[in-house]
Amino acid sequence: MVLIDGSRLIIESLARAGADVFVGYPITPANLLYRYAIMRFPAALSAPDEITTMQWLCGFSATGLLPVTATSFPGFALMLESINMAYMMELPVVVVLAQRLGPATGSATAGADGDLLLLRGTISGGHPLPVLAVNRLEDCWTIPPLALETAAMLRTPVVILTSKEMVMTQFSFELEKLSEVKPVNRRGCSCDDHYESYAPGDDLVPDFLPVGNSRHQVRLNASTHNRQGIIQHLSAEGLENTARLEKKITLNLSRYTRYHLDEENGADTLIVAWGNAALAAEEALERLRLRGEKVSLLLPNTLLPVPAEYPAIMSRYRRVFVVEENLSGHLRTVLFGTQGRNGVVGVNSLGKMITPEEIVAKVMGKNG
């Protein structure tokens, strides 16, 4: 048993999974991620700002390396244009986003789960960006390799969404619980005679060759382009390629769908929680069951795009309590829209952690 924070687990698992380089600009609450990565990664660079950070990540990615950064909302906001560039150029990048209370600089040392709706709109055009949440300390070990492999195999930026509490708080933890992390698969190319930078395979993802290779010319383009990477305006081929960027993310969703589901026979109540609220929800579940209540629990790791399994699970329950540390209910909006659904209740907070007692009281109030 040791005392450990989520930052150390995230960085160690990424390093073991084969992440090649870390580029960062220190910002609270991602400081420990930055510090550990500088010490642990095969290569690490301190950038002068977050815009430069993402530009350097794209450059490393174009050469065939798997790059990683960590930041929080103010830094992520500066990265937005370059993340869109990586999305359009189909460059694998992993961003660890440690949430804190906003808006703007907000309170750097106060936790919150307030960036999910931002991530849903990160890519211009509303195209989906894979977002994986860390809900429990064990997730800090298992989710980063999944994010890295998803980025590499789908040629896309991927966000690991975590929080100030998870990456800065010291938890008691049994290291023996950790499974082996193996280097992730990387997308390559067996193309000896011919290569097109954006010619899709059966999974709608193009094979990858790094710039500077001695086999074929590689064109990477952030503007609308055809399968050769040549700039287009509104040609059918150019628009088809842009539409493919979205289709490849949804077509391969099952490859990176992860969630924890604890179902109880006969239950008509489901608690859904993510991020900071997940640990409180697990404790609330235990207390409710000790009282004889039949309750199930869903902790979704894959937040965006929404896997088809979630609506199917939630349709089995008359009452659904969505627990999250933001005011408006980001995940509730993503799952049920602004109109909601009969029986769906939000348990929310602003600027403070939700307690198990609050969740229990809401469920026992029978106000779903």
GROMACS .gro file of C-alpha atoms in nm:
model
  368
    1MET     CA    1   0.000   0.000   0.000
    2VAL     CA    2   0.136   0.341  -0.099
    3LEU     CA    3   0.021   0.701  -0.111
    4ILE     CA    4   0.004   0.811  -0.472
    5ASP     CA    5  -0.167   1.068  -0.693
    6GLY     CA    6  -0.330   1.012  -1.029
    7SER     CA    7  -0.067   1.221  -1.210
    8ARG     CA    8   0.208   0.968  -1.145
    9LEU     CA    9  -0.007   0.678  -1.266
   10ILE     CA   10  -0.116   0.860  -1.581
   11ILE     CA   11   0.238   0.956  -1.681
   12GLU     CA   12   0.387   0.616  -1.596
   13SER     CA   13   0.121   0.427  -1.794
   14LEU     CA   14   0.163   0.658  -2.094
   15ALA     CA   15   0.539   0.607  -2.086
   16ARG     CA   16   0.502   0.229  -2.068
   17ALA     CA   17   0.244   0.237  -2.348
   18GLY     CA   18   0.501   0.392  -2.577
   19ALA     CA   19   0.441   0.766  -2.569
   20ASP     CA   20   0.756   0.916  -2.717
   21VAL     CA   21   0.764   1.279  -2.616
   22PHE     CA   22   0.598   1.524  -2.377
   23VAL     CA   23   0.565   1.894  -2.452
   24GLY     CA   24   0.411   2.121  -2.193
   25TYR     CA   25   0.365   2.459  -2.034
   26PRO     CA   26   0.305   2.437  -1.657
   27ILE     CA   27  -0.041   2.527  -1.533
   28THR     CA   28  -0.244   2.438  -1.224
   29PRO     CA   29  -0.376   2.174  -1.166
   30ALA     CA   30  -0.171   1.993  -1.432
   31ASN     CA   31   0.160   2.079  -1.260
   32LEU     CA   32   0.237   1.730  -1.136
   33LEU     CA   33   0.164   1.579  -1.477
   34TYR     CA   34   0.419   1.821  -1.621
   35ARG     CA   35   0.674   1.750  -1.349
   36TYR     CA   36   0.650   1.370  -1.370
   37ALA     CA   37   0.653   1.372  -1.752
   38ILE     CA   38   0.971   1.581  -1.763
   39MET     CA   39   1.138   1.316  -1.545
   40ARG     CA   40   0.987   1.002  -1.701
   41PHE     CA   41   0.930   1.044  -2.074
   42PRO     CA   42   1.202   0.948  -2.324
   43ALA     CA   43   1.202   1.311  -2.438
   44ALA     CA   44   1.038   1.621  -2.291
   45LEU     CA   45   1.033   1.986  -2.387
   46SER     CA   46   0.914   2.297  -2.206
   47ALA     CA   47   0.730   2.521  -2.450
   48PRO     CA   48   0.702   2.901  -2.412
   49ASP     CA   49   0.319   2.884  -2.426
   50GLU     CA   50   0.030   2.651  -2.504
   51ILE     CA   51  -0.004   2.749  -2.871
   52THR     CA   52   0.357   2.654  -2.926
   53THR     CA   53   0.302   2.337  -2.724
   54MET     CA   54   0.037   2.206  -2.962
   55GLN     CA   55   0.230   2.315  -3.271
   56TRP     CA   56   0.534   2.122  -3.152
   57LEU     CA   57   0.315   1.821  -3.076
   58CYS     CA   58   0.187   1.827  -3.434
   59GLY     CA   59   0.540   1.844  -3.565
   60PHE     CA   60   0.652   1.545  -3.359
   61SER     CA   61   0.341   1.354  -3.463
   62ALA     CA   62   0.409   1.418  -3.832
   63THR     CA   63   0.747   1.250  -3.792
   64GLY     CA   64   0.587   0.934  -3.653
   65LEU     CA   65   0.625   0.995  -3.280
   66LEU     CA   66   0.337   0.972  -3.029
   67PRO     CA   67   0.330   1.304  -2.839
   68VAL     CA   68   0.148   1.399  -2.518
   69THR     CA   69   0.072   1.719  -2.331
   70ALA     CA   70  -0.118   1.813  -2.014
   71THR     CA   71  -0.303   2.134  -1.939
   72SER     CA   72  -0.618   2.286  -1.792
   73PHE     CA   73  -0.889   2.504  -1.945
   74PRO     CA   74  -0.695   2.832  -2.000
   75GLY     CA   75  -0.418   2.641  -2.175
   76PHE     CA   76  -0.658   2.418  -2.366
   77ALA     CA   77  -0.840   2.726  -2.495
   78LEU     CA   78  -0.515   2.850  -2.651
   79MET     CA   79  -0.463   2.510  -2.812
   80LEU     CA   80  -0.802   2.496  -2.986
   81GLU     CA   81  -0.695   2.604  -3.333
   82SER     CA   82  -0.396   2.371  -3.336
   83ILE     CA   83  -0.608   2.079  -3.211
   84ASN     CA   84  -0.835   2.144  -3.508
   85MET     CA   85  -0.525   2.144  -3.727
   86ALA     CA   86  -0.419   1.805  -3.589
   87TYR     CA   87  -0.773   1.674  -3.644
   88MET     CA   88  -0.774   1.788  -4.008
   89MET     CA   89  -0.418   1.670  -4.077
   90GLU     CA   90  -0.498   1.340  -3.898
   91LEU     CA   91  -0.208   1.358  -3.653
   92PRO     CA   92  -0.213   1.143  -3.337
   93VAL     CA   93  -0.192   1.357  -3.023
   94VAL     CA   94  -0.298   1.293  -2.661
   95VAL     CA   95  -0.405   1.584  -2.438
   96VAL     CA   96  -0.453   1.527  -2.064
   97LEU     CA   97  -0.703   1.793  -1.957
   98ALA     CA   98  -0.712   1.849  -1.579
   99GLN     CA   99  -1.033   2.040  -1.508
  100ARG     CA  100  -1.062   2.324  -1.259
  101LEU     CA  101  -1.333   2.573  -1.168
  102GLY     CA  102  -1.394   2.834  -1.440
  103PRO     CA  103  -1.492   3.039  -1.630
  104ALA     CA  104  -1.166   3.193  -1.751
  105THR     CA  105  -0.893   3.156  -1.490
  106GLY     CA  106  -1.167   3.084  -1.233
  107SER     CA  107  -1.017   2.923  -0.924
  108ALA     CA  108  -0.706   2.732  -1.018
  109THR     CA  109  -0.705   2.519  -0.703
  110ALA     CA  110  -1.079   2.442  -0.697
  111GLY     CA  111  -1.204   2.131  -0.869
  112ALA     CA  112  -1.489   2.103  -1.117
  113ASP     CA  113  -1.610   1.888  -1.403
  114GLY     CA  114  -1.687   2.180  -1.627
  115ASP     CA  115  -1.520   2.117  -1.962
  116LEU     CA  116  -1.730   1.842  -2.120
  117LEU     CA  117  -1.952   2.069  -2.329
  118LEU     CA  118  -1.643   2.260  -2.440
  119LEU     CA  119  -1.497   1.934  -2.567
  120ARG     CA  120  -1.817   1.850  -2.752
  121GLY     CA  121  -1.772   2.172  -2.950
  122THR     CA  122  -1.395   2.173  -2.982
  123ILE     CA  123  -1.380   2.077  -3.348
  124SER     CA  124  -1.525   2.332  -3.589
  125GLY     CA  125  -1.818   2.181  -3.771
  126GLY     CA  126  -1.922   1.980  -3.466
  127HIS     CA  127  -1.714   1.679  -3.565
  128PRO     CA  128  -1.661   1.440  -3.271
  129LEU     CA  129  -1.338   1.431  -3.073
  130PRO     CA  130  -1.271   1.115  -2.870
  131VAL     CA  131  -1.288   1.201  -2.498
  132LEU     CA  132  -1.207   0.945  -2.227
  133ALA     CA  133  -1.274   1.021  -1.860
  134VAL     CA  134  -1.075   0.912  -1.557
  135ASN     CA  135  -1.330   0.825  -1.289
  136ARG     CA  136  -1.130   0.616  -1.042
  137LEU     CA  137  -0.763   0.590  -0.951
  138GLU     CA  138  -0.740   0.260  -1.139
  139ASP     CA  139  -0.854   0.444  -1.452
  140CYS     CA  140  -0.539   0.658  -1.433
  141TRP     CA  141  -0.353   0.340  -1.526
  142THR     CA  142  -0.586   0.180  -1.782
  143ILE     CA  143  -0.734   0.476  -1.972
  144PRO     CA  144  -0.411   0.651  -2.088
  145PRO     CA  145  -0.288   0.352  -2.296
  146LEU     CA  146  -0.634   0.326  -2.452
  147ALA     CA  147  -0.620   0.695  -2.539
  148LEU     CA  148  -0.273   0.660  -2.687
  149GLU     CA  149  -0.368   0.361  -2.901
  150THR     CA  150  -0.690   0.529  -3.015
  151ALA     CA  151  -0.490   0.834  -3.122
  152ALA     CA  152  -0.235   0.621  -3.307
  153MET     CA  153  -0.474   0.381  -3.479
  154LEU     CA  154  -0.738   0.639  -3.575
  155ARG     CA  155  -0.487   0.917  -3.651
  156THR     CA  156  -0.664   1.173  -3.434
  157PRO     CA  157  -0.623   1.390  -3.126
  158VAL     CA  158  -0.768   1.226  -2.812
  159VAL     CA  159  -0.846   1.396  -2.479
  160ILE     CA  160  -0.809   1.229  -2.139
  161LEU     CA  161  -1.046   1.422  -1.912
  162THR     CA  162  -0.951   1.432  -1.547
  163SER     CA  163  -0.973   1.674  -1.257
  164LYS     CA  164  -0.777   1.863  -0.995
  165GLU     CA  165  -0.875   1.614  -0.721
  166MET     CA  166  -0.764   1.310  -0.920
  167VAL     CA  167  -0.426   1.446  -1.029
  168MET     CA  168  -0.324   1.632  -0.711
  169THR     CA  169  -0.475   1.434  -0.420
  170GLN     CA  170  -0.274   1.157  -0.254
  171PHE     CA  171  -0.473   0.831  -0.233
  172SER     CA  172  -0.399   0.505  -0.054
  173PHE     CA  173  -0.346   0.251  -0.329
  174GLU     CA  174  -0.227  -0.107  -0.376
  175LEU     CA  175   0.023  -0.111  -0.660
  176GLU     CA  176  -0.032  -0.486  -0.692
  177LYS     CA  177  -0.368  -0.405  -0.853
  178LEU     CA  178  -0.198  -0.261  -1.157
  179SER     CA  179  -0.192  -0.473  -1.469
  180GLU     CA  180   0.091  -0.488  -1.717
  181VAL     CA  181   0.094  -0.205  -1.972
  182LYS     CA  182   0.229  -0.302  -2.313
  183PRO     CA  183   0.337  -0.070  -2.594
  184VAL     CA  184   0.038   0.024  -2.806
  185ASN     CA  185  -0.009  -0.061  -3.171
  186ARG     CA  186   0.085   0.207  -3.419
  187ARG     CA  187  -0.057   0.267  -3.760
  188GLY     CA  188   0.192   0.198  -4.036
  189CYS     CA  189   0.190   0.134  -4.407
  190SER     CA  190   0.289  -0.164  -4.622
  191CYS     CA  191   0.258   0.043  -4.937
  192ASP     CA  192   0.564  -0.036  -5.148
  193ASP     CA  193   0.452   0.093  -5.487
  194HIS     CA  194   0.207   0.371  -5.415
  195TYR     CA  195   0.100   0.592  -5.124
  196GLU     CA  196  -0.167   0.855  -5.079
  197SER     CA  197  -0.163   1.043  -4.747
  198TYR     CA  198  -0.540   1.035  -4.702
  199ALA     CA  199  -0.652   0.721  -4.886
  200PRO     CA  200  -0.879   0.548  -4.630
  201GLY     CA  201  -0.866   0.182  -4.540
  202ASP     CA  202  -1.163  -0.039  -4.452
  203ASP     CA  203  -1.188   0.136  -4.114
  204LEU     CA  204  -1.188   0.474  -4.294
  205VAL     CA  205  -0.845   0.557  -4.148
  206PRO     CA  206  -0.553   0.623  -4.386
  207ASP     CA  207  -0.230   0.433  -4.343
  208PHE     CA  208   0.049   0.641  -4.198
  209LEU     CA  209   0.395   0.727  -4.323
  210PRO     CA  210   0.603   0.988  -4.145
  211VAL     CA  211   0.729   1.295  -4.325
  212GLY     CA  212   1.088   1.254  -4.431
  213ASN     CA  213   1.060   0.882  -4.500
  214SER     CA  214   1.259   0.750  -4.795
  215ARG     CA  215   0.972   0.559  -4.959
  216HIS     CA  216   0.704   0.804  -5.064
  217GLN     CA  217   0.612   1.170  -5.062
  218VAL     CA  218   0.382   1.263  -4.770
  219ARG     CA  219   0.144   1.559  -4.788
  220LEU     CA  220  -0.020   1.680  -4.467
  221ASN     CA  221  -0.280   1.950  -4.513
  222ALA     CA  222  -0.497   2.143  -4.265
  223SER     CA  223  -0.718   2.287  -4.540
  224THR     CA  224  -0.990   2.098  -4.724
  225HIS     CA  225  -0.803   1.843  -4.934
  226ASN     CA  226  -0.839   1.528  -5.140
  227ARG     CA  227  -0.694   1.185  -5.071
  228GLN     CA  228  -0.357   1.293  -5.209
  229GLY     CA  229  -0.345   1.579  -4.960
  230ILE     CA  230  -0.383   1.840  -5.233
  231ILE     CA  231  -0.586   2.146  -5.135
  232GLN     CA  232  -0.945   2.159  -5.263
  233HIS     CA  233  -1.229   2.408  -5.236
  234LEU     CA  234  -1.571   2.242  -5.250
  235SER     CA  235  -1.492   1.948  -5.473
  236ALA     CA  236  -1.686   1.629  -5.407
  237GLU     CA  237  -1.365   1.447  -5.317
  238GLY     CA  238  -1.257   1.718  -5.077
  239LEU     CA  239  -1.590   1.726  -4.894
  240GLU     CA  240  -1.602   1.347  -4.888
  241ASN     CA  241  -1.264   1.347  -4.716
  242THR     CA  242  -1.384   1.599  -4.456
  243ALA     CA  243  -1.696   1.391  -4.387
  244ARG     CA  244  -1.473   1.086  -4.343
  245LEU     CA  245  -1.300   1.250  -4.047
  246GLU     CA  246  -1.625   1.224  -3.852
  247LYS     CA  247  -1.722   0.883  -3.985
  248LYS     CA  248  -1.393   0.720  -3.881
  249ILE     CA  249  -1.442   0.837  -3.521
  250THR     CA  250  -1.795   0.694  -3.495
  251LEU     CA  251  -1.733   0.380  -3.704
  252ASN     CA  252  -1.453   0.271  -3.469
  253LEU     CA  253  -1.623   0.381  -3.146
  254SER     CA  254  -1.653   0.027  -3.010
  255ARG     CA  255  -1.271   0.000  -3.012
  256TYR     CA  256  -1.242   0.268  -2.745
  257THR     CA  257  -1.570   0.228  -2.556
  258ARG     CA  258  -1.510   0.168  -2.187
  259TYR     CA  259  -1.744   0.194  -1.888
  260HIS     CA  260  -1.807   0.040  -1.547
  261LEU     CA  261  -2.157  -0.097  -1.490
  262ASP     CA  262  -2.273  -0.237  -1.156
  263GLU     CA  263  -2.627  -0.359  -1.213
  264GLU     CA  264  -2.858  -0.499  -0.946
  265ASN     CA  265  -3.143  -0.730  -1.040
  266GLY     CA  266  -3.483  -0.570  -0.994
  267ALA     CA  267  -3.348  -0.215  -0.966
  268ASP     CA  268  -3.548   0.066  -1.127
  269THR     CA  269  -3.296   0.337  -1.024
  270LEU     CA  270  -2.965   0.406  -1.199
  271ILE     CA  271  -2.694   0.645  -1.080
  272VAL     CA  272  -2.469   0.780  -1.356
  273ALA     CA  273  -2.154   0.966  -1.250
  274TRP     CA  274  -1.821   1.071  -1.398
  275GLY     CA  275  -1.507   1.254  -1.292
  276ASN     CA  276  -1.499   1.399  -0.944
  277ALA     CA  277  -1.844   1.266  -0.857
  278ALA     CA  278  -1.768   0.904  -0.941
  279LEU     CA  279  -1.608   0.816  -0.607
  280ALA     CA  280  -1.894   0.974  -0.412
  281ALA     CA  281  -2.142   0.785  -0.630
  282GLU     CA  282  -1.974   0.453  -0.554
  283GLU     CA  283  -1.996   0.520  -0.181
  284ALA     CA  284  -2.358   0.633  -0.213
  285LEU     CA  285  -2.439   0.310  -0.395
  286GLU     CA  286  -2.297   0.108  -0.109
  287ARG     CA  287  -2.497   0.304   0.150
  288LEU     CA  288  -2.820   0.273  -0.048
  289ARG     CA  289  -2.784  -0.101  -0.082
  290LEU     CA  290  -2.719  -0.133   0.293
  291ARG     CA  291  -3.059   0.035   0.337
  292GLY     CA  292  -3.216  -0.227   0.114
  293GLU     CA  293  -3.256  -0.002  -0.190
  294LYS     CA  294  -3.216  -0.165  -0.530
  295VAL     CA  295  -2.988   0.069  -0.725
  296SER     CA  296  -2.746   0.030  -1.016
  297LEU     CA  297  -2.441   0.239  -1.108
  298LEU     CA  298  -2.293   0.343  -1.443
  299LEU     CA  299  -1.951   0.513  -1.456
  300PRO     CA  300  -1.883   0.601  -1.822
  301ASN     CA  301  -1.521   0.639  -1.929
  302THR     CA  302  -1.593   0.704  -2.295
  303LEU     CA  303  -1.783   1.032  -2.283
  304LEU     CA  304  -1.760   1.144  -2.647
  305PRO     CA  305  -1.889   1.032  -2.885
  306VAL     CA  306  -2.164   0.871  -2.676
  307PRO     CA  307  -2.152   0.491  -2.715
  308ALA     CA  308  -2.477   0.319  -2.818
  309GLU     CA  309  -2.461   0.111  -2.501
  310TYR     CA  310  -2.548   0.408  -2.274
  311PRO     CA  311  -2.898   0.485  -2.406
  312ALA     CA  312  -2.972   0.112  -2.410
  313ILE     CA  313  -2.868   0.078  -2.044
  314MET     CA  314  -3.055   0.388  -1.928
  315SER     CA  315  -3.374   0.287  -2.107
  316ARG     CA  316  -3.404  -0.004  -1.861
  317TYR     CA  317  -3.447   0.232  -1.562
  318ARG     CA  318  -3.745   0.441  -1.458
  319ARG     CA  319  -3.527   0.680  -1.256
  320VAL     CA  320  -3.182   0.800  -1.367
  321PHE     CA  321  -2.973   1.029  -1.144
  322VAL     CA  322  -2.685   1.197  -1.329
  323VAL     CA  323  -2.426   1.318  -1.078
  324GLU     CA  324  -2.162   1.570  -1.187
  325GLU     CA  325  -1.971   1.869  -1.051
  326ASN     CA  326  -2.101   2.142  -1.276
  327LEU     CA  327  -2.405   2.367  -1.254
  328SER     CA  328  -2.598   2.285  -1.570
  329GLY     CA  329  -2.545   1.910  -1.607
  330HIS     CA  330  -2.306   1.862  -1.897
  331LEU     CA  331  -2.332   1.486  -1.930
  332ARG     CA  332  -2.708   1.501  -1.868
  333THR     CA  333  -2.737   1.742  -2.161
  334VAL     CA  334  -2.519   1.524  -2.380
  335LEU     CA  335  -2.723   1.213  -2.297
  336PHE     CA  336  -3.077   1.352  -2.287
  337GLY     CA  337  -3.067   1.693  -2.458
  338THR     CA  338  -3.200   2.015  -2.312
  339GLN     CA  339  -3.553   1.875  -2.275
  340GLY     CA  340  -3.441   1.581  -2.059
  341ARG     CA  341  -3.659   1.276  -2.001
  342ASN     CA  342  -3.919   1.185  -1.744
  343GLY     CA  343  -3.745   1.030  -1.446
  344VAL     CA  344  -3.405   1.189  -1.519
  345VAL     CA  345  -3.273   1.401  -1.230
  346GLY     CA  346  -2.950   1.598  -1.203
  347VAL     CA  347  -2.737   1.604  -0.889
  348ASN     CA  348  -2.504   1.899  -0.936
  349SER     CA  349  -2.274   2.134  -0.750
  350LEU     CA  350  -2.060   2.441  -0.815
  351GLY     CA  351  -1.729   2.495  -0.642
  352LYS     CA  352  -1.755   2.204  -0.402
  353MET     CA  353  -1.745   1.827  -0.414
  354ILE     CA  354  -2.072   1.635  -0.409
  355THR     CA  355  -2.095   1.411  -0.104
  356PRO     CA  356  -2.235   1.057  -0.084
  357GLU     CA  357  -2.494   1.190   0.162
  358GLU     CA  358  -2.626   1.434  -0.099
  359ILE     CA  359  -2.665   1.158  -0.355
  360VAL     CA  360  -2.837   0.928  -0.105
  361ALA     CA  361  -3.075   1.205  -0.001
  362LYS     CA  362  -3.165   1.277  -0.362
  363VAL     CA  363  -3.232   0.912  -0.440
  364MET     CA  364  -3.427   0.852  -0.117
  365GLY     CA  365  -3.636   1.161  -0.189
  366LYS     CA  366  -3.804   0.961  -0.461
  367ASN     CA  367  -3.826   1.276  -0.667
  368GLY     CA  368  -3.720   1.121  -0.994
   0.00000   0.00000   0.00000
